[in-house]
Amino acid sequence: MLFNSYIFIFLFLPITLVGFFSLTRFRFIQASVIWLTIASFVFYSYWNFFPPEGQTPTPHYFILIVLSVVMNHQIGQWITECKLKSKKAKTLLLIGTSLNLLLIGYYKYANFFLSSLQGLTGITLSLGQIVLPLGISFYTFTQIAYLVDAYRGETKNKSYDLLTYSLFVTFFPQLIAGPILRHDELIPQFYNLRNFIFNHKNFALGLATFIIGLSKKVLIADTISPWVALAFNNAESLNFTEAWVGALSYTLQLYFDFSGYSDMAIGLGLMFNIKLPINFDSPYKATSISDFWRRWHITLSNFLRDYLYIPLGGSRQGEFRRYLNLLITMLLGGLWHGAGWTYVIWGGLHGLFLSIHHAWRKLKMPLPKFLAWLITFLAVLLSWVLFRASRFSEAFDIIKTMLGMEGIILPVGNPNGKLSVLTALGINLKTWTEFPYLPTLFNQKSIAIFGLMLLTLCTLTLPNSQQIVTKLKPTWWWAIGIGLMASFSLLSLNKVSEFLYFQF
C-alpha cells in the first residue's frame, strides 16, 4: 500500500487512527497495540495480495515477514538470557545474523551473484525470476541491529514481548523504506502510556508534515520523473546541456522522493504520538562529503557507522586501516542499495570521497565555504549518475558528456552572431529545437530548466520540512497554505507512483 494513494489516505489511515484511539479512550492499551500491529501487517500485505497491474501477487511474502519477526525475536531473547558476550551469545548472534543475511541474500542478491559468476566463467546459472519482497532491506537490517544490541547487553533487563517487538519491526510508517530504527528509539515509546492519549498538537503537526512530504512526492518528484527517464533512456545521444539537465533532474527527483517519504513517515508517526528520527537535514547544503552523509539518509549512515565501520576498527588502527574501513563500509552500503555493480561502484566512489576528505583535513588547509560546497555538490551529483544508470556504459556516456568530452553545446534563442567569445572558445550554440532530450514545462524547455534551477536554489536556501513544521501556528494563513498543498496533491493522485527506495 502506498502512502500516496487514495485507499491509504481515505480508507486505511482513518480506520487505523479511529480504531487505535477508540480503544485507548477506554484504556484498552493491549488491544490498541494488537490493533496497530494487525493494521501494520495488513498495510504490508496489501501490496503482496493486490500488486499493481502487471505484477505477480506474492501472498507468501506475508509468511516470510512473520517468520522473520518470530525468528529474530526468539534469538534475541536467547541472547539476552546468556551471559554478556559469552561464547553461547556470540554463537547465537552469528546464527541469527547468518539467517538474516541468507534471507536477504537469496531474495535480493542470488541472481546478481550468479550472473556475475556467469560473466567470469561463461557458465549459465539462474534461479529464475525472484520478486524482491517489499522493504526486506529495511526490516532485515533493523533486526540485525537488534540482535547486535542484544549481544552488547543493551536489551538486558528489558522484556520485549513478541507483540511489542512485532510492532517495532512492522510499524507501518517506517516499515517499507525506513527510517532504520534501533529498538531503544521506538519500543520505549510503546510503553509510554501518554502516547495512548490523543494529542491534538501532535496530530496537527503530523498531518502538516505528512502533507508537506506528500507534496514533495507527487507535485515535485513525480513531475521530474519523466525528465529523468528522457535523459537516461537516451544516454548515448545526449549533448552537454541535456546530460547536465538529466543529472540535475535525478539529483532533485531522488531528494524530493525519498525525503518526501521520510516526511510522510514522521508525520504518520506523530499522528500516533510516535516520534520517528529525522532522516534528512538539508543534505545539499553540505560543505563536505562527511557533512553530506551526516545529512543524507541519516539513519542508514548511523547504521553503517555503528554496525559496520566501528566494528571493522573505525579510525583506531591507523590511517591506512581507516581509509580501508571507509571503503569497505561504503562498498557494502552501495550493495545494500541494490543488486548491481553500479551501486557497488557508487558506494566505493563515496568511500573514496570520504577518504580524500579525511586526508585533506589532516593538511589543515580549509577551503572557502562556497568552494567546499561546490566541490561536494558536484561530486554528489556526478555520483548520482552512476546510482541511477542501469549499466556502466549508460553512466559513462552521460558522465563523459557532462565533462565536455563530446563538446560543449548550449541553447540560445538565436545563435547567429551572438556570444562570439563563447564560440571562439569552442562552445557551440544551438536553438532550443535542436535539444530533443531537454524536458518541457508548459510546452517550454527554458521554463523547465528555470524550474530545475529554482528547485536547486530552494534546497540550498530554504528551511527543510522539520524547520518549517516547528514554525507551524494555528492561523488562517497556515491553514490555507497546508490546505492548498493537500488539495493539489490529492488531485494529482491519478496513477500508481512507487517511491524510488521501494526497490532497495
Coordinates of C-alpha atoms in Angstrom, one line a residue:
M1 CA 0.0 0.0 0.0
L2 CA 1.4 3.4 -1.0
F3 CA 1.2 6.5 1.3
N4 CA 0.4 8.4 -1.9
S5 CA -2.8 6.5 -2.7
Y6 CA -6.5 7.2 -2.2
I7 CA -7.0 3.8 -0.5
F8 CA -4.3 4.7 2.1
I9 CA -5.4 8.3 2.8
F10 CA -9.1 7.9 2.7
L11 CA -9.6 4.3 4.0
F12 CA -6.6 2.6 5.7
L13 CA -5.3 5.6 7.7
P14 CA -8.7 6.9 9.1
I15 CA -9.8 3.4 10.1
T16 CA -6.5 2.7 11.8
L17 CA -6.5 6.0 13.6
V18 CA -10.1 5.8 14.7
G19 CA -9.7 2.2 15.8
F20 CA -6.5 2.9 17.8
F21 CA -7.7 5.9 19.7
S22 CA -11.2 4.4 20.3
L23 CA -9.5 1.5 22.1
T24 CA -7.2 3.8 24.0
R25 CA -10.1 6.0 25.0
F26 CA -11.5 3.1 27.0
R27 CA -8.0 2.2 28.3
F28 CA -7.7 -1.0 26.2
I29 CA -4.0 -0.5 25.9
Q30 CA -3.1 -4.0 25.0
A31 CA -5.9 -4.2 22.5
S32 CA -4.8 -1.0 20.9
V33 CA -1.3 -2.4 20.4
I34 CA -2.7 -5.5 18.9
W35 CA -4.9 -3.3 16.6
L36 CA -1.9 -1.3 15.4
T37 CA 0.2 -4.4 14.8
I38 CA -2.6 -6.1 12.8
A39 CA -3.0 -2.8 10.8
S40 CA 0.7 -2.8 10.1
F41 CA 0.7 -6.4 8.8
V42 CA -2.4 -5.5 6.7
F43 CA -0.6 -2.5 5.3
Y44 CA 2.4 -4.6 4.3
S45 CA 0.3 -7.5 2.9
Y46 CA -1.9 -5.3 0.7
W47 CA 0.9 -5.0 -1.9
N48 CA 1.5 -8.7 -1.8
F49 CA -2.1 -9.7 -2.4
F50 CA -3.1 -6.7 -4.6
P51 CA 0.1 -5.6 -6.5
P52 CA 0.0 -3.0 -9.3
E53 CA -1.2 -4.1 -12.7
G54 CA 1.3 -6.3 -14.4
Q55 CA 3.0 -7.6 -11.2
T56 CA 2.5 -11.1 -9.8
P57 CA 0.8 -11.4 -6.3
T58 CA 3.2 -12.8 -3.7
P59 CA 1.0 -13.7 -0.7
H60 CA 3.7 -16.0 0.7
Y61 CA 5.8 -12.9 1.5
F62 CA 3.4 -12.2 4.4
I63 CA 4.5 -15.5 5.9
L64 CA 8.1 -14.6 5.2
I65 CA 8.0 -11.4 7.3
V66 CA 6.1 -13.1 10.1
L67 CA 8.7 -15.9 10.2
S68 CA 11.5 -13.3 10.2
V69 CA 9.9 -11.4 13.1
V70 CA 9.3 -14.5 15.2
M71 CA 12.8 -15.9 14.5
N72 CA 14.7 -12.7 15.4
H73 CA 12.6 -12.1 18.5
Q74 CA 13.3 -15.6 19.8
I75 CA 17.0 -15.5 19.0
G76 CA 17.2 -12.0 20.6
Q77 CA 15.6 -13.4 23.8
W78 CA 18.0 -16.3 23.9
I79 CA 21.0 -13.9 23.5
T80 CA 19.6 -11.7 26.3
E81 CA 19.4 -14.6 28.6
C82 CA 23.0 -15.5 28.1
K83 CA 25.9 -14.2 30.0
L84 CA 27.1 -10.9 28.5
K85 CA 29.2 -11.5 25.3
S86 CA 29.6 -15.2 26.2
K87 CA 30.6 -17.8 23.7
K88 CA 27.0 -19.0 23.5
A89 CA 25.7 -15.5 23.0
K90 CA 28.2 -15.0 20.2
T91 CA 27.2 -18.2 18.6
L92 CA 23.6 -17.2 18.7
L93 CA 24.4 -13.8 17.2
L94 CA 26.3 -15.5 14.3
I95 CA 23.4 -17.9 13.7
G96 CA 20.8 -15.1 13.7
T97 CA 22.9 -12.7 11.6
S98 CA 23.6 -15.5 9.1
L99 CA 20.0 -16.5 8.8
N100 CA 19.1 -12.9 8.1
L101 CA 21.8 -12.5 5.6
L102 CA 20.8 -15.7 3.9
L103 CA 17.3 -14.5 3.6
I104 CA 18.2 -11.2 2.0
G105 CA 21.0 -12.8 0.1
Y106 CA 18.6 -15.2 -1.7
Y107 CA 15.9 -12.8 -2.5
K108 CA 18.0 -9.7 -3.3
Y109 CA 21.4 -10.9 -4.4
A110 CA 21.3 -14.5 -5.6
N111 CA 20.7 -13.9 -9.3
F112 CA 23.1 -10.9 -9.1
F113 CA 26.0 -13.1 -7.9
L114 CA 25.1 -15.9 -10.3
S115 CA 25.0 -13.5 -13.3
S116 CA 28.4 -12.1 -12.1
L117 CA 29.8 -15.6 -11.9
Q118 CA 28.4 -16.3 -15.4
G119 CA 30.2 -13.3 -16.7
L120 CA 33.5 -14.6 -15.3
T121 CA 33.1 -18.3 -16.2
G122 CA 30.7 -18.3 -19.1
I123 CA 28.5 -20.9 -17.2
T124 CA 24.8 -20.1 -17.4
L125 CA 23.4 -20.1 -13.9
S126 CA 20.0 -18.7 -12.8
L127 CA 17.3 -19.2 -10.2
G128 CA 14.6 -17.8 -12.4
Q129 CA 12.8 -14.6 -11.7
I130 CA 12.8 -13.7 -8.0
V131 CA 10.4 -11.0 -6.9
L132 CA 12.1 -8.8 -4.2
P133 CA 10.0 -8.7 -1.0
L134 CA 8.9 -5.2 -0.2
G135 CA 11.0 -3.5 2.4
I136 CA 13.3 -6.5 3.0
S137 CA 16.4 -4.4 3.3
F138 CA 14.9 -2.2 6.0
Y139 CA 13.2 -4.8 8.2
T140 CA 16.2 -7.3 7.9
F141 CA 18.8 -4.7 8.9
T142 CA 16.6 -3.3 11.7
Q143 CA 16.5 -6.8 13.1
I144 CA 20.2 -7.5 12.6
A145 CA 20.9 -4.3 14.6
Y146 CA 18.5 -5.6 17.4
L147 CA 20.5 -8.9 17.6
V148 CA 23.8 -7.0 17.8
D149 CA 22.4 -4.7 20.5
A150 CA 21.2 -7.8 22.4
Y151 CA 24.7 -9.2 22.2
R152 CA 26.1 -6.0 23.5
G153 CA 23.8 -6.2 26.6
E154 CA 21.6 -3.2 25.6
T155 CA 18.5 -5.3 26.0
K156 CA 19.4 -6.7 29.4
N157 CA 16.6 -6.3 32.0
K158 CA 14.2 -5.4 29.2
S159 CA 11.4 -7.8 28.5
Y160 CA 10.3 -7.2 24.9
D161 CA 7.3 -9.5 24.3
L162 CA 6.6 -10.8 20.8
L163 CA 3.7 -8.4 20.3
T164 CA 5.7 -5.3 21.1
Y165 CA 8.7 -6.5 19.1
S166 CA 6.4 -7.2 16.1
L167 CA 5.1 -3.7 16.2
F168 CA 8.6 -2.3 16.5
V169 CA 9.6 -4.1 13.3
T170 CA 6.4 -3.7 11.3
F171 CA 5.1 -0.3 12.5
F172 CA 3.7 0.8 9.1
P173 CA 5.0 4.4 8.8
Q174 CA 8.6 3.1 8.7
L175 CA 8.3 -0.5 7.5
I176 CA 8.8 -0.1 3.8
A177 CA 11.6 2.4 3.4
G178 CA 12.7 3.4 6.8
P179 CA 13.9 5.3 8.7
I180 CA 16.0 2.4 10.0
L181 CA 15.3 2.3 13.8
R182 CA 17.0 0.9 16.8
H183 CA 14.9 -0.8 19.5
D184 CA 15.7 1.9 22.1
E185 CA 14.4 4.6 19.7
L186 CA 10.9 3.1 19.2
I187 CA 10.0 0.3 21.7
P188 CA 10.1 2.6 24.9
Q189 CA 7.5 4.8 23.2
F190 CA 5.1 1.8 23.0
Y191 CA 5.4 1.5 26.8
N192 CA 4.7 5.3 27.5
L193 CA 1.1 5.5 28.5
R194 CA 1.0 9.2 27.4
N195 CA 1.3 8.1 23.8
F196 CA -2.0 6.3 24.0
I197 CA -3.9 9.6 24.6
F198 CA -5.0 11.5 21.5
N199 CA -2.8 14.7 21.3
H200 CA -4.3 17.5 19.1
K201 CA -0.9 19.2 18.7
N202 CA 0.9 16.0 17.6
F203 CA -1.9 15.2 15.2
A204 CA -1.8 18.7 13.7
L205 CA 2.0 18.6 13.4
G206 CA 1.9 15.1 12.0
L207 CA -0.8 15.9 9.4
A208 CA 1.1 19.0 8.3
T209 CA 4.4 17.1 8.0
F210 CA 2.6 14.3 6.0
I211 CA 1.1 16.8 3.6
I212 CA 4.5 18.5 3.0
G213 CA 6.0 15.1 2.3
L214 CA 3.1 14.1 0.0
S215 CA 3.5 17.4 -1.9
K216 CA 7.3 16.8 -2.3
K217 CA 6.5 13.4 -3.8
V218 CA 3.5 13.9 -6.1
L219 CA 4.0 17.6 -7.1
I220 CA 7.8 17.7 -7.5
A221 CA 9.4 14.3 -7.7
D222 CA 6.7 12.7 -9.9
T223 CA 6.8 15.8 -12.2
I224 CA 10.5 15.5 -12.7
S225 CA 10.5 11.7 -13.1
P226 CA 9.7 11.7 -16.9
W227 CA 12.5 14.3 -17.4
V228 CA 15.0 11.8 -15.8
A229 CA 13.8 8.9 -18.0
L230 CA 14.1 11.1 -21.1
A231 CA 17.8 11.6 -20.4
F232 CA 18.8 8.2 -19.1
N233 CA 16.9 6.3 -21.8
N234 CA 18.9 8.2 -24.4
A235 CA 22.2 8.3 -22.7
E236 CA 24.3 7.7 -25.8
S237 CA 22.6 10.6 -27.7
L238 CA 22.7 13.4 -25.2
N239 CA 24.7 16.6 -25.7
F240 CA 26.4 18.6 -22.9
T241 CA 23.3 20.6 -21.8
E242 CA 21.0 17.6 -21.9
A243 CA 23.4 15.5 -19.9
W244 CA 23.7 18.1 -17.1
V245 CA 19.9 18.7 -17.1
G246 CA 19.3 14.9 -16.8
A247 CA 21.7 14.5 -14.0
L248 CA 20.4 17.5 -12.1
S249 CA 16.8 16.3 -12.6
Y250 CA 17.6 12.9 -11.0
T251 CA 19.5 14.7 -8.2
L252 CA 16.4 16.6 -7.4
Q253 CA 13.9 13.7 -8.0
L254 CA 15.7 11.4 -5.6
Y255 CA 15.9 14.0 -2.9
F256 CA 12.2 15.1 -3.1
D257 CA 11.1 11.5 -3.5
F258 CA 12.9 10.0 -0.5
S259 CA 12.8 13.0 1.7
G260 CA 9.1 13.2 0.9
Y261 CA 8.6 9.6 2.0
S262 CA 10.6 10.3 5.2
D263 CA 8.5 13.3 6.0
M264 CA 5.3 11.3 5.5
A265 CA 6.7 8.6 7.8
I266 CA 7.5 11.1 10.5
G267 CA 4.1 12.7 10.1
L268 CA 2.2 9.4 10.3
G269 CA 4.2 8.5 13.4
L270 CA 3.3 11.8 15.1
M271 CA -0.4 11.2 14.4
F272 CA 0.0 8.1 16.7
N273 CA 2.2 10.2 19.2
I274 CA 5.3 8.3 18.0
K275 CA 8.4 10.3 17.2
L276 CA 10.5 8.8 14.4
P277 CA 14.0 10.1 13.8
I278 CA 14.7 12.7 11.2
N279 CA 16.3 11.1 8.1
F280 CA 17.2 14.3 6.1
D281 CA 18.7 17.6 7.1
S282 CA 19.2 19.7 4.0
P283 CA 21.9 17.4 2.5
Y284 CA 22.6 19.5 -0.5
K285 CA 23.7 22.3 1.8
A286 CA 26.7 20.1 2.9
T287 CA 30.2 21.6 2.6
S288 CA 32.0 18.2 2.7
I289 CA 31.2 14.6 1.8
S290 CA 31.3 13.7 5.5
D291 CA 28.8 16.5 6.2
F292 CA 26.6 15.2 3.3
W293 CA 26.4 11.7 4.9
R294 CA 25.5 13.3 8.3
R295 CA 22.6 14.9 6.5
W296 CA 21.5 12.3 3.9
H297 CA 19.6 9.2 4.9
I298 CA 20.8 9.8 8.5
T299 CA 19.6 6.5 9.9
L300 CA 21.4 4.5 7.3
S301 CA 24.6 6.5 7.9
N302 CA 24.3 5.8 11.6
F303 CA 23.7 2.1 10.9
L304 CA 26.7 1.8 8.7
R305 CA 28.8 3.7 11.2
D306 CA 27.7 1.8 14.4
Y307 CA 27.3 -1.8 13.0
L308 CA 30.0 -1.9 10.2
Y309 CA 32.6 0.9 10.3
I310 CA 33.3 0.9 14.0
P311 CA 33.3 -2.9 14.4
L312 CA 35.8 -3.0 11.5
G313 CA 38.1 -0.9 13.6
G314 CA 37.0 2.6 12.6
S315 CA 39.9 5.0 12.9
R316 CA 41.5 3.3 15.8
Q317 CA 44.1 1.3 13.9
G318 CA 45.9 3.9 11.9
E319 CA 45.2 5.9 8.8
F320 CA 45.5 3.1 6.2
R321 CA 43.0 1.0 8.1
R322 CA 40.8 4.0 8.5
Y323 CA 40.6 4.5 4.7
L324 CA 40.2 0.8 4.1
N325 CA 37.4 0.6 6.6
L326 CA 35.7 3.6 4.9
L327 CA 36.0 2.0 1.5
I328 CA 34.6 -1.4 2.7
T329 CA 31.8 0.3 4.6
M330 CA 30.7 2.3 1.6
L331 CA 31.1 -0.6 -0.9
L332 CA 28.7 -2.6 1.3
G333 CA 26.5 0.4 1.7
G334 CA 26.3 0.6 -2.1
L335 CA 25.5 -3.1 -2.3
W336 CA 22.7 -2.6 0.3
H337 CA 21.0 -0.2 -2.1
G338 CA 20.7 -2.7 -4.9
A339 CA 22.0 -5.9 -6.6
G340 CA 24.1 -4.3 -9.3
W341 CA 27.7 -3.3 -9.8
T342 CA 26.7 0.3 -10.5
Y343 CA 25.5 0.5 -6.9
V344 CA 28.7 -1.1 -5.6
I345 CA 30.9 1.3 -7.5
W346 CA 28.8 4.2 -6.4
G347 CA 29.4 3.2 -2.8
G348 CA 33.1 2.7 -3.5
L349 CA 33.2 6.2 -5.0
H350 CA 31.8 7.7 -1.9
G351 CA 34.2 5.7 0.2
L352 CA 37.0 7.3 -1.9
F353 CA 35.5 10.7 -1.5
L354 CA 35.4 10.2 2.3
S355 CA 39.0 9.1 2.3
I356 CA 40.1 12.1 0.3
H357 CA 38.2 14.4 2.7
H358 CA 39.8 12.9 5.8
A359 CA 43.2 13.1 4.2
W360 CA 42.7 16.7 3.2
R361 CA 41.6 17.6 6.8
K362 CA 44.9 16.4 8.0
L363 CA 46.6 19.0 5.9
K364 CA 44.7 21.7 7.9
M365 CA 44.0 23.8 4.7
P366 CA 40.3 24.5 4.9
L367 CA 38.7 25.6 1.6
P368 CA 36.4 28.7 1.3
K369 CA 32.9 27.7 2.2
F370 CA 31.5 28.2 -1.3
L371 CA 34.2 26.2 -3.0
A372 CA 33.8 23.4 -0.4
W373 CA 30.1 23.3 -1.1
L374 CA 30.5 23.4 -4.9
I375 CA 33.0 20.5 -4.9
T376 CA 30.8 18.5 -2.6
F377 CA 27.6 19.1 -4.6
L378 CA 29.3 18.3 -7.9
A379 CA 30.8 15.1 -6.5
V380 CA 27.4 14.0 -5.2
L381 CA 25.6 15.0 -8.5
L382 CA 28.1 13.1 -10.7
S383 CA 27.9 10.0 -8.5
W384 CA 24.1 10.0 -8.7
V385 CA 24.5 9.3 -12.4
L386 CA 26.1 6.0 -11.6
F387 CA 23.5 5.3 -9.0
R388 CA 20.6 5.9 -11.5
A389 CA 22.2 4.2 -14.5
S390 CA 21.1 0.7 -15.4
R391 CA 24.6 -0.2 -16.7
F392 CA 28.1 1.2 -16.8
S393 CA 28.0 2.2 -20.4
E394 CA 25.0 4.4 -19.8
A395 CA 26.7 6.1 -16.8
F396 CA 29.9 6.5 -18.8
D397 CA 28.2 8.1 -21.8
I398 CA 26.4 10.7 -19.6
I399 CA 29.5 11.5 -17.4
K400 CA 31.9 11.9 -20.3
T401 CA 29.3 14.2 -22.0
M402 CA 28.9 16.2 -18.8
L403 CA 32.7 16.6 -18.6
G404 CA 32.7 18.2 -22.1
M405 CA 34.5 15.3 -23.8
E406 CA 31.8 15.3 -26.5
G407 CA 31.9 19.0 -26.9
I408 CA 30.0 21.8 -25.2
I409 CA 26.7 22.8 -26.7
L410 CA 24.4 25.5 -25.1
P411 CA 20.9 26.5 -26.1
V412 CA 20.1 30.1 -27.1
G413 CA 17.1 31.7 -28.8
N414 CA 19.0 32.9 -31.9
P415 CA 22.7 31.7 -32.1
N416 CA 23.6 33.7 -35.2
G417 CA 26.1 36.5 -34.5
K418 CA 25.8 36.1 -30.7
L419 CA 28.3 35.4 -28.0
S420 CA 31.3 35.3 -30.3
V421 CA 33.6 34.9 -27.3
L422 CA 31.9 31.6 -26.4
T423 CA 32.1 30.3 -30.0
A424 CA 35.8 31.3 -30.1
L425 CA 36.3 29.1 -27.0
G426 CA 34.8 26.1 -28.8
I427 CA 31.4 26.3 -27.2
N428 CA 28.6 25.6 -29.8
L429 CA 25.4 27.5 -29.6
K430 CA 22.1 26.0 -31.0
T431 CA 18.5 26.8 -30.9
W432 CA 16.1 25.2 -28.4
T433 CA 14.6 23.0 -31.1
E434 CA 18.0 21.2 -31.5
F435 CA 17.8 19.8 -28.0
P436 CA 15.3 16.9 -28.3
Y437 CA 16.2 15.4 -24.9
L438 CA 15.5 18.5 -22.8
P439 CA 12.3 18.4 -20.8
T440 CA 9.5 20.8 -21.3
L441 CA 7.2 22.6 -18.8
F442 CA 4.2 24.4 -20.1
N443 CA 5.5 23.5 -23.5
Q444 CA 8.7 25.4 -23.0
K445 CA 12.1 23.9 -22.4
S446 CA 13.5 27.1 -21.0
I447 CA 10.8 27.1 -18.3
A448 CA 11.7 23.5 -17.3
I449 CA 15.4 24.4 -16.9
F450 CA 14.4 27.5 -14.9
G451 CA 12.2 25.3 -12.7
L452 CA 15.2 23.0 -12.0
M453 CA 17.4 25.9 -11.1
L454 CA 14.7 27.3 -8.8
L455 CA 14.2 23.9 -7.1
T456 CA 18.0 23.6 -6.6
L457 CA 18.1 27.1 -5.1
C458 CA 15.2 26.1 -2.8
T459 CA 17.1 23.0 -1.5
L460 CA 20.1 25.3 -0.8
T461 CA 18.4 28.3 0.9
L462 CA 15.0 27.4 2.3
P463 CA 14.4 25.7 5.6
N464 CA 13.7 22.0 5.5
S465 CA 10.4 20.3 6.4
Q466 CA 11.2 19.9 10.1
Q467 CA 12.2 23.5 10.4
I468 CA 9.1 24.6 8.6
V469 CA 6.8 22.5 10.9
T470 CA 8.4 23.9 14.0
K471 CA 7.0 27.3 13.0
L472 CA 3.5 26.0 12.4
K473 CA 0.8 28.1 14.1
P474 CA -3.0 27.7 14.2
T475 CA -3.6 30.6 11.9
W476 CA -5.7 31.0 8.7
W477 CA -2.6 31.6 6.6
W478 CA -1.1 28.2 7.7
A479 CA -4.5 26.5 7.2
I480 CA -4.8 27.9 3.7
G481 CA -1.3 27.1 2.8
I482 CA -1.4 23.5 4.0
G483 CA -4.9 23.1 2.6
L484 CA -3.8 24.2 -0.9
M485 CA -0.8 21.8 -0.8
A486 CA -3.1 18.9 0.3
S487 CA -5.7 19.8 -2.4
F488 CA -3.2 19.9 -5.3
S489 CA -1.5 16.7 -4.0
L490 CA -4.8 14.8 -3.8
L491 CA -5.8 15.9 -7.3
S492 CA -2.5 14.5 -8.6
L493 CA -3.0 11.0 -7.2
N494 CA -4.3 9.7 -10.5
K495 CA -1.7 7.0 -11.1
V496 CA 0.4 4.4 -9.2
S497 CA 3.7 6.1 -8.4
E498 CA 6.1 4.0 -6.3
F499 CA 8.8 5.6 -4.1
L500 CA 12.3 5.2 -5.5
Y501 CA 13.6 3.5 -2.3
F502 CA 10.9 0.7 -2.6
Q503 CA 13.3 -1.1 -4.9
F504 CA 16.0 -1.2 -2.3

